[in-house]
mmCIF file of C-alpha atoms in Angstrom:
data_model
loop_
_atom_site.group_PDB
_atom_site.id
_atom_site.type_symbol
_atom_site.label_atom_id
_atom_site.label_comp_id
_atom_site.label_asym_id
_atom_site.label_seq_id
_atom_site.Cartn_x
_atom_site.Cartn_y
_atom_site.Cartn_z
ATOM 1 C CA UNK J 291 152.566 111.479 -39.758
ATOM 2 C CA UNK J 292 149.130 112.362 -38.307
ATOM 3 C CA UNK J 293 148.830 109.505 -35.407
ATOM 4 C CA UNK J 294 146.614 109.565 -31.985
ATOM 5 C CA UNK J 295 147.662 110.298 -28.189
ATOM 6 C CA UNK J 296 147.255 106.895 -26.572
ATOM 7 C CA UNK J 297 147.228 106.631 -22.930
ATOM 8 C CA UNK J 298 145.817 104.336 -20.040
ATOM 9 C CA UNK J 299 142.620 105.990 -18.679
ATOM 10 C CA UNK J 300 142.870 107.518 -15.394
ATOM 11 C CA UNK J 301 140.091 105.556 -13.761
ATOM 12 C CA UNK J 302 139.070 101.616 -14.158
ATOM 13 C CA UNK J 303 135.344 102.376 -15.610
ATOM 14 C CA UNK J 304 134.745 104.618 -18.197
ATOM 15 C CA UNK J 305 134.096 108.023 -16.304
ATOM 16 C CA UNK J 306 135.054 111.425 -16.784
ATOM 17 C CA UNK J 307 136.164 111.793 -13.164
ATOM 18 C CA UNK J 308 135.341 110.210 -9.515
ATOM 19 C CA UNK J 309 134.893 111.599 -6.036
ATOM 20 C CA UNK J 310 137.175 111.270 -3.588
ATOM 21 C CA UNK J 311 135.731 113.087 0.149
ATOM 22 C CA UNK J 312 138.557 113.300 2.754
ATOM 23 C CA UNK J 313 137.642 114.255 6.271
ATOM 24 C CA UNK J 314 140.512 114.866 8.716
ATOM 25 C CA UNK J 315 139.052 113.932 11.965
ATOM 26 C CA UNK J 316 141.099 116.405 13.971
ATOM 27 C CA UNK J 317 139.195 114.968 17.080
ATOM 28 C CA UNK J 318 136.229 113.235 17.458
ATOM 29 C CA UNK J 319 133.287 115.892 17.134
ATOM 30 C CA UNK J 320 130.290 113.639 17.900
ATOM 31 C CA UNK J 321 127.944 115.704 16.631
ATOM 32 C CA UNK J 322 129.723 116.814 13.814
ATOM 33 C CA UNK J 323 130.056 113.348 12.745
ATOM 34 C CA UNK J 324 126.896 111.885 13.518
ATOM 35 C CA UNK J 325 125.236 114.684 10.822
ATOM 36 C CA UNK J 326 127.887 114.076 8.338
ATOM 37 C CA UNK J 327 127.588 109.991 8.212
ATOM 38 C CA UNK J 328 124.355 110.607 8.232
ATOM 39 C CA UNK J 329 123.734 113.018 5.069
ATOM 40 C CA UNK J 330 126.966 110.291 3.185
ATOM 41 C CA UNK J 331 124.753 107.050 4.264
ATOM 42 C CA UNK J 332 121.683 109.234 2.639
ATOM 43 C CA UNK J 333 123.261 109.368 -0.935
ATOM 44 C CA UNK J 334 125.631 106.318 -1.011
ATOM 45 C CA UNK J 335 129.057 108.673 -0.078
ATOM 46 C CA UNK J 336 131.705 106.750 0.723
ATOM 47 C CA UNK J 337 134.967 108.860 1.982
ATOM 48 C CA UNK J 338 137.977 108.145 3.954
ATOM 49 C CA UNK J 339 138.750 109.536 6.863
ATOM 50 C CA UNK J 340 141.809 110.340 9.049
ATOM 51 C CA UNK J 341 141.861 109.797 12.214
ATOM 52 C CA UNK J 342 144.017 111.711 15.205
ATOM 53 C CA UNK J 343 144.159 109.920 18.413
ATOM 54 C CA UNK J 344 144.987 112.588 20.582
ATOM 55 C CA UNK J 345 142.309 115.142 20.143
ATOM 56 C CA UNK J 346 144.116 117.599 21.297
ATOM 57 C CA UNK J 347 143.147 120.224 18.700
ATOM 58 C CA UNK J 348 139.926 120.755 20.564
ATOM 59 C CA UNK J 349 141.891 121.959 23.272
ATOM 60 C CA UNK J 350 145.134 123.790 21.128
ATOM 61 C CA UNK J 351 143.974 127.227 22.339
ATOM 62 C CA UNK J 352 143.334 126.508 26.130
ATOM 63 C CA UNK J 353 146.648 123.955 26.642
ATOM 64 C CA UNK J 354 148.592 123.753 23.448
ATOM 65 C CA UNK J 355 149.654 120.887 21.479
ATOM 66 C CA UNK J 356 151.474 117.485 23.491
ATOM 67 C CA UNK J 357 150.114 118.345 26.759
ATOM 68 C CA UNK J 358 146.877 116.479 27.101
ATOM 69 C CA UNK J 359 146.964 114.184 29.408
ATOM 70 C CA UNK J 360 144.804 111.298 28.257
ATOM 71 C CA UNK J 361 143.448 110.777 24.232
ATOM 72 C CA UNK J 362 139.913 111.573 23.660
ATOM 73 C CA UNK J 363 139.250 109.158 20.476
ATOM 74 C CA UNK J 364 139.283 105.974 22.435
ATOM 75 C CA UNK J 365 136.053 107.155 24.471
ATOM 76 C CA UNK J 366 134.407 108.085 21.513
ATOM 77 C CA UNK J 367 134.908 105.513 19.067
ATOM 78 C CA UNK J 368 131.503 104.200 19.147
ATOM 79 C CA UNK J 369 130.720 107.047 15.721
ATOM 80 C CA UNK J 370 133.850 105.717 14.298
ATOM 81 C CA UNK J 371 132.431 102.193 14.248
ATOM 82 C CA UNK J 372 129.161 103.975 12.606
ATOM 83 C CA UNK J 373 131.495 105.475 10.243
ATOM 84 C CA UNK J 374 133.691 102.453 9.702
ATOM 85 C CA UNK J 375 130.351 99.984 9.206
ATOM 86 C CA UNK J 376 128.618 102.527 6.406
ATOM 87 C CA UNK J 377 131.995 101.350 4.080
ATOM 88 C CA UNK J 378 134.599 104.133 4.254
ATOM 89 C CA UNK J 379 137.799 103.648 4.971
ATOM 90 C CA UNK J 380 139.927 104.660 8.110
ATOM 91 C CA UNK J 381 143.484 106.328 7.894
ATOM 92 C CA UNK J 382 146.208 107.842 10.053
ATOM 93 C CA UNK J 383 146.708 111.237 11.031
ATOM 94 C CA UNK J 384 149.047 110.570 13.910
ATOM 95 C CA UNK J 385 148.633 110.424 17.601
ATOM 96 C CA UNK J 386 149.450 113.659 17.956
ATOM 97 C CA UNK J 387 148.004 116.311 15.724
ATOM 98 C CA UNK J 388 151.431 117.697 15.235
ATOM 99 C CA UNK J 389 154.058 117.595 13.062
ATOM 100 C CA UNK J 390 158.002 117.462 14.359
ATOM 101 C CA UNK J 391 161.351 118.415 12.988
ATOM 102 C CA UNK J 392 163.052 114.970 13.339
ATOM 103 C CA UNK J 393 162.640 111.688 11.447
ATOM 104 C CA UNK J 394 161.766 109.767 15.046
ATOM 105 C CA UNK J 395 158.969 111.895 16.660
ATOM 106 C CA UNK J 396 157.359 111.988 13.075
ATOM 107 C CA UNK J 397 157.594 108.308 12.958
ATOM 108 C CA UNK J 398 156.691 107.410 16.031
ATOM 109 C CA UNK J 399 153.447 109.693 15.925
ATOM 110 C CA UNK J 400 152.407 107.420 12.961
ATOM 111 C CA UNK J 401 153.497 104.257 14.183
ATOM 112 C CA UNK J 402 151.671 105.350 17.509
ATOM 113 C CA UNK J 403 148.431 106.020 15.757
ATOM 114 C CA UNK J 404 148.180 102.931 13.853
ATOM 115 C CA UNK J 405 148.722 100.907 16.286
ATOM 116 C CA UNK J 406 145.911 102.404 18.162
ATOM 117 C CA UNK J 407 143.760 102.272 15.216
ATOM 118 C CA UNK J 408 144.402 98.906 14.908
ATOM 119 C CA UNK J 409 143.475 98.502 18.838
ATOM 120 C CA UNK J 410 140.187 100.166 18.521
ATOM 121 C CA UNK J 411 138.694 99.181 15.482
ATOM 122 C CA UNK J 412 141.288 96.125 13.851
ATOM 123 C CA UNK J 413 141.801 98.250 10.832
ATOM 124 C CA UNK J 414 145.753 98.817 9.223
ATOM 125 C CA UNK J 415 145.325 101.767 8.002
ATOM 126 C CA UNK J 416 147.264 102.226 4.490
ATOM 127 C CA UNK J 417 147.463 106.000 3.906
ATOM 128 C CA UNK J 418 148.240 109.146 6.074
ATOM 129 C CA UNK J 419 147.730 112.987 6.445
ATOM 130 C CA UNK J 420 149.787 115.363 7.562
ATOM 131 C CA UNK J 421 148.608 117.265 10.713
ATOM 132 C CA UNK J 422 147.189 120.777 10.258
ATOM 133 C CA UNK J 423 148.655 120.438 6.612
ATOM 134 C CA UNK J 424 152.415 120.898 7.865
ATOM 135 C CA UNK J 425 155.085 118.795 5.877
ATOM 136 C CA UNK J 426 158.635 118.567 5.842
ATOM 137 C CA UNK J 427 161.605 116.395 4.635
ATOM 138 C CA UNK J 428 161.804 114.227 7.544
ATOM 139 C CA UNK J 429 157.879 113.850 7.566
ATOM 140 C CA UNK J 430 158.322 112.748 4.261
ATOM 141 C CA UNK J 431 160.737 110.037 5.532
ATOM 142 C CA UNK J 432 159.123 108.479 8.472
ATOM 143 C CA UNK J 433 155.973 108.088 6.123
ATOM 144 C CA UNK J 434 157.905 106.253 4.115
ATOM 145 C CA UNK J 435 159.773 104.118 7.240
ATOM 146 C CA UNK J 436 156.098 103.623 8.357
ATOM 147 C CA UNK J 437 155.461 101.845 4.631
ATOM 148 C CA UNK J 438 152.073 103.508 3.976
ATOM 149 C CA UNK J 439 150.752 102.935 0.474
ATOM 150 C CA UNK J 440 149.774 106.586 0.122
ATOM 151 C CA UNK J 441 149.804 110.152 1.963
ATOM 152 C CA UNK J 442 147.752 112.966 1.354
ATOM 153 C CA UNK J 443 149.829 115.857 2.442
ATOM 154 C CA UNK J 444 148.783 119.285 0.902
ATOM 155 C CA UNK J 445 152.211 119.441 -1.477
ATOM 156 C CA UNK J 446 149.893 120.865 -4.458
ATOM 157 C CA UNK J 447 146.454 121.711 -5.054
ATOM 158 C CA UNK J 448 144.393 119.267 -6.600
ATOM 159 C CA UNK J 449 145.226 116.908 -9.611
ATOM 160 C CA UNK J 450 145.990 113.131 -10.539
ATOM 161 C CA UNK J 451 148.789 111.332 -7.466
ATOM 162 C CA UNK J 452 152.187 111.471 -8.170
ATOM 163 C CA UNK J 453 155.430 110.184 -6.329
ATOM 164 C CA UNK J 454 157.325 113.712 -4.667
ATOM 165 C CA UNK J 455 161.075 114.184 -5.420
ATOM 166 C CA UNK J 456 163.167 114.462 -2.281
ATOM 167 C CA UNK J 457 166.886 115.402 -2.601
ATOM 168 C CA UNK J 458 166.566 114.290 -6.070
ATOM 169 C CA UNK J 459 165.004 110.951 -5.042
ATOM 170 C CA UNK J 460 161.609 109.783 -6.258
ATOM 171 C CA UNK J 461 159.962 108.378 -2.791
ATOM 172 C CA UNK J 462 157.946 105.616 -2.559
ATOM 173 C CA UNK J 463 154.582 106.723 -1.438
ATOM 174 C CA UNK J 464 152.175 108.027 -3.612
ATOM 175 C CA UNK J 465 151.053 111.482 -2.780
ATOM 176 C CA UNK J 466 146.834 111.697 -3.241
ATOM 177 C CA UNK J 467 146.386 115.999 -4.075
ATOM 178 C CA UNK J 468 143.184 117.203 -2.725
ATOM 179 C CA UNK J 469 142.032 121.004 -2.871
ATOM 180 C CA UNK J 470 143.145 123.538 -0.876
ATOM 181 C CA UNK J 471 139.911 125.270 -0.353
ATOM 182 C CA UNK J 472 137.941 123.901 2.304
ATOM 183 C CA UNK J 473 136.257 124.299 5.676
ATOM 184 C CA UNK J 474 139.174 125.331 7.409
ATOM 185 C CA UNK J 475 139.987 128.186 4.868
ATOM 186 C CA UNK J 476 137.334 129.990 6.195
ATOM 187 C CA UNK J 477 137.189 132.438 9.308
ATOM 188 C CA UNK J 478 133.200 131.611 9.622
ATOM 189 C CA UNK J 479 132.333 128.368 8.685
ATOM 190 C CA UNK J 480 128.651 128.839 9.912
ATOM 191 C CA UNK J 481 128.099 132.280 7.950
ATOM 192 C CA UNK J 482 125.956 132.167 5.163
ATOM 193 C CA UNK J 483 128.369 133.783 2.631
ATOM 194 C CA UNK J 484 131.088 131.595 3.204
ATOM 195 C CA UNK J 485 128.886 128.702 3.003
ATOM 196 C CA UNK J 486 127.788 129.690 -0.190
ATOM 197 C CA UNK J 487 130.927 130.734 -1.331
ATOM 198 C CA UNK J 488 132.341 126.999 -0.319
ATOM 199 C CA UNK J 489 129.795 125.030 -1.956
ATOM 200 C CA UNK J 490 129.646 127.370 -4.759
ATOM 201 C CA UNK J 491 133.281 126.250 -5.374
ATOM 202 C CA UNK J 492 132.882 122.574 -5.057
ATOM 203 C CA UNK J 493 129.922 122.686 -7.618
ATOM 204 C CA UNK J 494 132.355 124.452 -10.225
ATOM 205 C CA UNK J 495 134.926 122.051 -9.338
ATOM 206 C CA UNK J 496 132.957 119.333 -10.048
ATOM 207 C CA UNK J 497 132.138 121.038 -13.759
ATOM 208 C CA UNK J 498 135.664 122.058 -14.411
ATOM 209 C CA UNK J 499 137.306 117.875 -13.421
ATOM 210 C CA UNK J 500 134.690 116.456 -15.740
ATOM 211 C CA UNK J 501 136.621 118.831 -18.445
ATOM 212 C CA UNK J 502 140.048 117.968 -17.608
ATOM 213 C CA UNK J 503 139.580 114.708 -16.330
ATOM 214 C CA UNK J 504 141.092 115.072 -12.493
ATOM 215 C CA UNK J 505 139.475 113.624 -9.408
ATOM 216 C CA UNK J 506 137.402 115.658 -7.710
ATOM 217 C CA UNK J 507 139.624 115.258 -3.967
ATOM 218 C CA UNK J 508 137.821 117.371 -1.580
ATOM 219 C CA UNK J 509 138.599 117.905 1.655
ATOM 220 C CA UNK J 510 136.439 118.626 4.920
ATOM 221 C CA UNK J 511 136.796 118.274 8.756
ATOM 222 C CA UNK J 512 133.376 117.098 10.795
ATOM 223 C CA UNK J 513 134.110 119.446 13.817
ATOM 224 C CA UNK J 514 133.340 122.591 11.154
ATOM 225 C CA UNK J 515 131.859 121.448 7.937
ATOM 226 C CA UNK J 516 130.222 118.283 9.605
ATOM 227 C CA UNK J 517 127.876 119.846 11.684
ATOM 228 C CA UNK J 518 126.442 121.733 9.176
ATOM 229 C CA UNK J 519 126.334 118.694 6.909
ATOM 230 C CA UNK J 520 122.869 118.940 6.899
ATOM 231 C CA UNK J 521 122.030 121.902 4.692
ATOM 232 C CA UNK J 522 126.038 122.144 3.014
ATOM 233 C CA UNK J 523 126.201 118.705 1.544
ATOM 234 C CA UNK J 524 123.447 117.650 -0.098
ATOM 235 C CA UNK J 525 123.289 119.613 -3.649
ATOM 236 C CA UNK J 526 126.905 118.997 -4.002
ATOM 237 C CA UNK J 527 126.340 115.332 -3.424
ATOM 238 C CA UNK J 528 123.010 115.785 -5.429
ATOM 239 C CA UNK J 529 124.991 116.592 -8.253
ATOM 240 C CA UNK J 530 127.470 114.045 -8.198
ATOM 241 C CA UNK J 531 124.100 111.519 -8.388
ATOM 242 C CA UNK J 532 123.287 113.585 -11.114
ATOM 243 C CA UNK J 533 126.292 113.521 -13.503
ATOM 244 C CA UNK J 534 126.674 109.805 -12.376
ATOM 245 C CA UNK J 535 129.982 110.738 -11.077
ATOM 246 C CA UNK J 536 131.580 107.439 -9.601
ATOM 247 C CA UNK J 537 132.516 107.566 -5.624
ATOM 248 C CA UNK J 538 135.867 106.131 -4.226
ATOM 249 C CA UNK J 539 137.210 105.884 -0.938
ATOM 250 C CA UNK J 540 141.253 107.119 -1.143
ATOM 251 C CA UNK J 541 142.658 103.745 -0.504
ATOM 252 C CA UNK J 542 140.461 101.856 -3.680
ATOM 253 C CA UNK J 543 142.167 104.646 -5.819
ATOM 254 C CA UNK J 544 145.554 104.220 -4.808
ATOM 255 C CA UNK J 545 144.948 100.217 -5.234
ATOM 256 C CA UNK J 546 143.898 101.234 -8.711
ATOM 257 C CA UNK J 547 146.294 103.405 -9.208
ATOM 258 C CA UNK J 548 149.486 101.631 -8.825
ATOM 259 C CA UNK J 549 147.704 98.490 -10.513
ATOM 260 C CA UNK J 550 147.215 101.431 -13.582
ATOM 261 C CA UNK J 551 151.223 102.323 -13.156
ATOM 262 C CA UNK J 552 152.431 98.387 -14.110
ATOM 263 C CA UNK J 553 149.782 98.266 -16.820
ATOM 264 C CA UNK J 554 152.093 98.101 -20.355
ATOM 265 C CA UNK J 555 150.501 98.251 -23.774
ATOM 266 C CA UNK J 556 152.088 97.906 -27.365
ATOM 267 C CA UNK J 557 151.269 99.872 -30.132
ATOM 268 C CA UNK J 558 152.078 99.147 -33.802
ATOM 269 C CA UNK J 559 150.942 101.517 -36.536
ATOM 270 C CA UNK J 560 149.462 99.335 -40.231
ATOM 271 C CA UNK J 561 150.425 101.546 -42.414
ATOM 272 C CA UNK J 562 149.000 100.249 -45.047
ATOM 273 C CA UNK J 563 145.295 99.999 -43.423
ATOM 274 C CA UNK J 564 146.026 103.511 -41.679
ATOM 275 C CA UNK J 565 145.397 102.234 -38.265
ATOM 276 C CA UNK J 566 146.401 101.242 -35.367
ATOM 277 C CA UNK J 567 146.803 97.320 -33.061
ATOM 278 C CA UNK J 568 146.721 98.098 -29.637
ATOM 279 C CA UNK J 569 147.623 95.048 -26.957
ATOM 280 C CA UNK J 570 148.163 94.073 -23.690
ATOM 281 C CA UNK J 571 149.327 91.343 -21.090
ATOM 282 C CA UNK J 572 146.504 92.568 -18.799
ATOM 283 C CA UNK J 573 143.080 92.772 -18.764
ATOM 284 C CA UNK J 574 140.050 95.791 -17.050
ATOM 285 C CA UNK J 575 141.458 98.709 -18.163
ATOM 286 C CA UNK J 576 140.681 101.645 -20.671
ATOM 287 C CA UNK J 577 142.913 103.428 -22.677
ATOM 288 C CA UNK J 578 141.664 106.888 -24.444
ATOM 289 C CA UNK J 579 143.088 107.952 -27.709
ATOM 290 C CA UNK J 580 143.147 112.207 -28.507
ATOM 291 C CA UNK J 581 142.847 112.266 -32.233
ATOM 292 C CA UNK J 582 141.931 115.638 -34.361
ATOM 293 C CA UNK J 583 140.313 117.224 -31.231
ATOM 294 C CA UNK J 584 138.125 114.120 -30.666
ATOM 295 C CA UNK J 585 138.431 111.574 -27.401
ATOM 296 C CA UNK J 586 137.553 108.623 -27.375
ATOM 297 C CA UNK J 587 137.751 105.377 -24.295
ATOM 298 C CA UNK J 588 137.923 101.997 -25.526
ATOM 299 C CA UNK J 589 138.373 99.029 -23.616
ATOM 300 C CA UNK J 590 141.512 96.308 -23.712
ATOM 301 C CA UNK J 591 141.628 92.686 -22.960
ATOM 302 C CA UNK J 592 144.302 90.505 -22.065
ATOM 303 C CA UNK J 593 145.344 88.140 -25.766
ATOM 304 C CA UNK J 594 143.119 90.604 -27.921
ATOM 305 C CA UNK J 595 144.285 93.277 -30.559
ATOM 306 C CA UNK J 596 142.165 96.393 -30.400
ATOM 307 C CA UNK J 597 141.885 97.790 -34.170
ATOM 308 C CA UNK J 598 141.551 101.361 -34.214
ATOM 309 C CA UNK J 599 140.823 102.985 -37.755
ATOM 310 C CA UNK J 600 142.342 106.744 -37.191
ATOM 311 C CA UNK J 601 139.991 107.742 -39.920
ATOM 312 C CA UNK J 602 136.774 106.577 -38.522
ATOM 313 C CA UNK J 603 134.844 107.684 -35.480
ATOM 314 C CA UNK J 604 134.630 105.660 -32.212
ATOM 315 C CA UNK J 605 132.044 106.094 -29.500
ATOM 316 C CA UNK J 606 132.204 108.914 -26.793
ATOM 317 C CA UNK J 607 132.233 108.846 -22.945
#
C-alpha cells in the first residue's frame, strides 16, 4: 500500500526553518554589546541571551574562577535593559561561570543567578546554559531541581530539541541544540580569515536547514563576535531578510514546541476514494505529508477533516 509520511510541522507558520541567535553573555562587554544590539535592532533580530552574574571570565586568566570578589553585571545592567527593551529574551547562565561536580553547587549557581536576574531586571528566566559548554550528570539534575523549561547545553551539534536520557531516564527539560562552531572556536576572532571562514559557515548553514528543515541555532558571545558585529553580522542577517527566514527568541520555540509535542491527529485511509481524512482536537498547526518524493504543508483546524487526494498535487512551501 503506497500511503504518505504524515507528521506535525516543526514550526507554527509555514517555513522551511527559523533563526534562533544565542549569545552567552560571559560578562558584560559594553562595547561588545552596544554594537551587537545595535546591528539586531537594525534588521528586526531578536535572540536570547544568557546571562552570567559573576563576570568573572573577564578576569579567568589573572584570578581564576570563584575568586572575584564583587559581580560585575549589576553595574552594568543599564545595556541589558537596552537589550531586554529591543524584545529578546533573558536567560540563566549561573552566577558563577562555572560548572561543579555536585548536584548543590550546580543548583545553587542557577538558583543564585535567577534570583539576581529577577532583582535587576524582574525577568524569570525559563531556560539555561551551561558555563563554558561543560555538562555533567548532576548539572543535568539541578537544572531540572531548578524547573527550567529548557537548557541549551552543547550535548550535540545542531538539530530539532529533544529530552536527554540520563541513567535510562528521559529528563524533563528540553534540550535546545545549537552549533558548535562559533566565535569561541576560533584562536583569532578579529583576523580576517577566520572571520570569513565563520560567516562563510553560517551562510551555508542557513542553505543546508532550509533543505533539511532544522533551526538554524547559532551561537555567539558579545565580548568576541559582538564587537565586531558591525561588519560580521549583517550579510548573514541580510540573508535571513532575504529568504524570509522567520526569527525566534529560544523561549517562543520551546513554548511552541512542547504545545507541538501534545498536538494528536487521526488519520483514516478511504480506500475507496484513495485518500486520506486527517483531524484534530486542536487548532494553528501544520502538518506536512512526504509522498513520491514530493512535500507538501497543509494546515489543520480544530472540528474540520482535511481531505488529502494521494493522487493529486497540493501546493508547495
Amino acid at each position: 500500500m503506497n500511503l504518505p509520511y504524515i507528521h506535525i510541522w516543526y514550526y507554527p507558520q509555514p517555513c522551511k526553518t527559523i533563526l534562533l541567535l544565542r549569545q552567552d553573555v560571559d560578562y558584560v562587554d559594553q562595547t561588545g554589546l552596544k554594537k551587537l544590539v545595535n546591528v539586531t535592532t537594525r534588521f528586526k533580530i531578536r535572540g536570547t541571551y544568557f546571562i552570567n552574574i559573576s563576570g568573572e571570565e573577564e578576569f579567568d586568566e589573572e584570578i581564576g574562577h570563584l575568586k572575584l570578589s564583587e559581580p560585575t553585571t549589576p553595574k552594568r545592567k543599564e545595556i541589558l535593559l537596552k537589550v531586554i527593551k529591543e524584545g529578546n529574551e533573558i536567560a540563566n547562565h549561573g552566577f558563577w561561570h562555572w560548572v561543579f561536580k555536585d548536584i548543590k553547587n550546580n543548583a545553587q549557581n542557577i538558583k543564585r543567578c535567577r534570583h539576581d536576574l529577577y532583582k535587576l531586571f524582574g525577568v524569570r528566566p525559563k531556560g539555561f546554559a551551561s558555563p563554558g559548554g561543560e555538562w555533567n550528570e548532576n548539572l543535568s539534575k539541578a537544572i531540572e531541581k531548578n524547573r527550567l523549561l529548557y537548557a541549551s547545553n552543547g550535548l550535540s551539534d545542531g538539530g530539532f530539541p529533544y529530552y536527554p536520557y540520563l541513567n535510562d531516564r528521559k529528563t524533563k527539560t528540553l534540550e535546545i541544540p545549537s552549533y558548535f562552531l562559533c566565535d569561541a572556536s576560533l584562536e583569532q576572532i578579529n583576523s580576517p580569515e577566520s572571520l570569513k571562514l565563520l560567516k562563510d559557515y553560517y551562510l551555508n548553514l542557513i542553505q543546508e536547514n532550509i533543505n533539511n528543515g532544522k533551526p538554524i541555532a547559532i551561537m555567539g558571545h558579545p565580548h568576541l563576535i559582538g564587537r565586531l558585529a558591525d561588519i560580521f553580522y549583517p550579510s548573514i542577517f541580510q540573508q535571513i531578510k532575504k529568504l524570509k527566514i522567520p526569527v525566534s527568541t529560544i523561549g517562543e520555540f520551546v513554548y511552541w514546541w512542547r504545545k507541538r509535542e501534545n498536538i494528536s491527529i487521526k488519520i483514516f485511509y478511504k480506500k475507496s476514494d484513495n485518500q486520506l481524512e486527517i483531524s484534530s482536537n486542536t487548532s494553528g498547526f501544520l502538518i506536512q505529508s512526504i509522498f513520491r518524493k514530493r512535500r507538501h504543508l497543509f494546515k489543520i483546524d480544530k472540528g474540520k477533516v482535511k481531505k488529502l487526494l494521494l493522487d493529486k498535487k497540493q501546493g508547495k512551501i
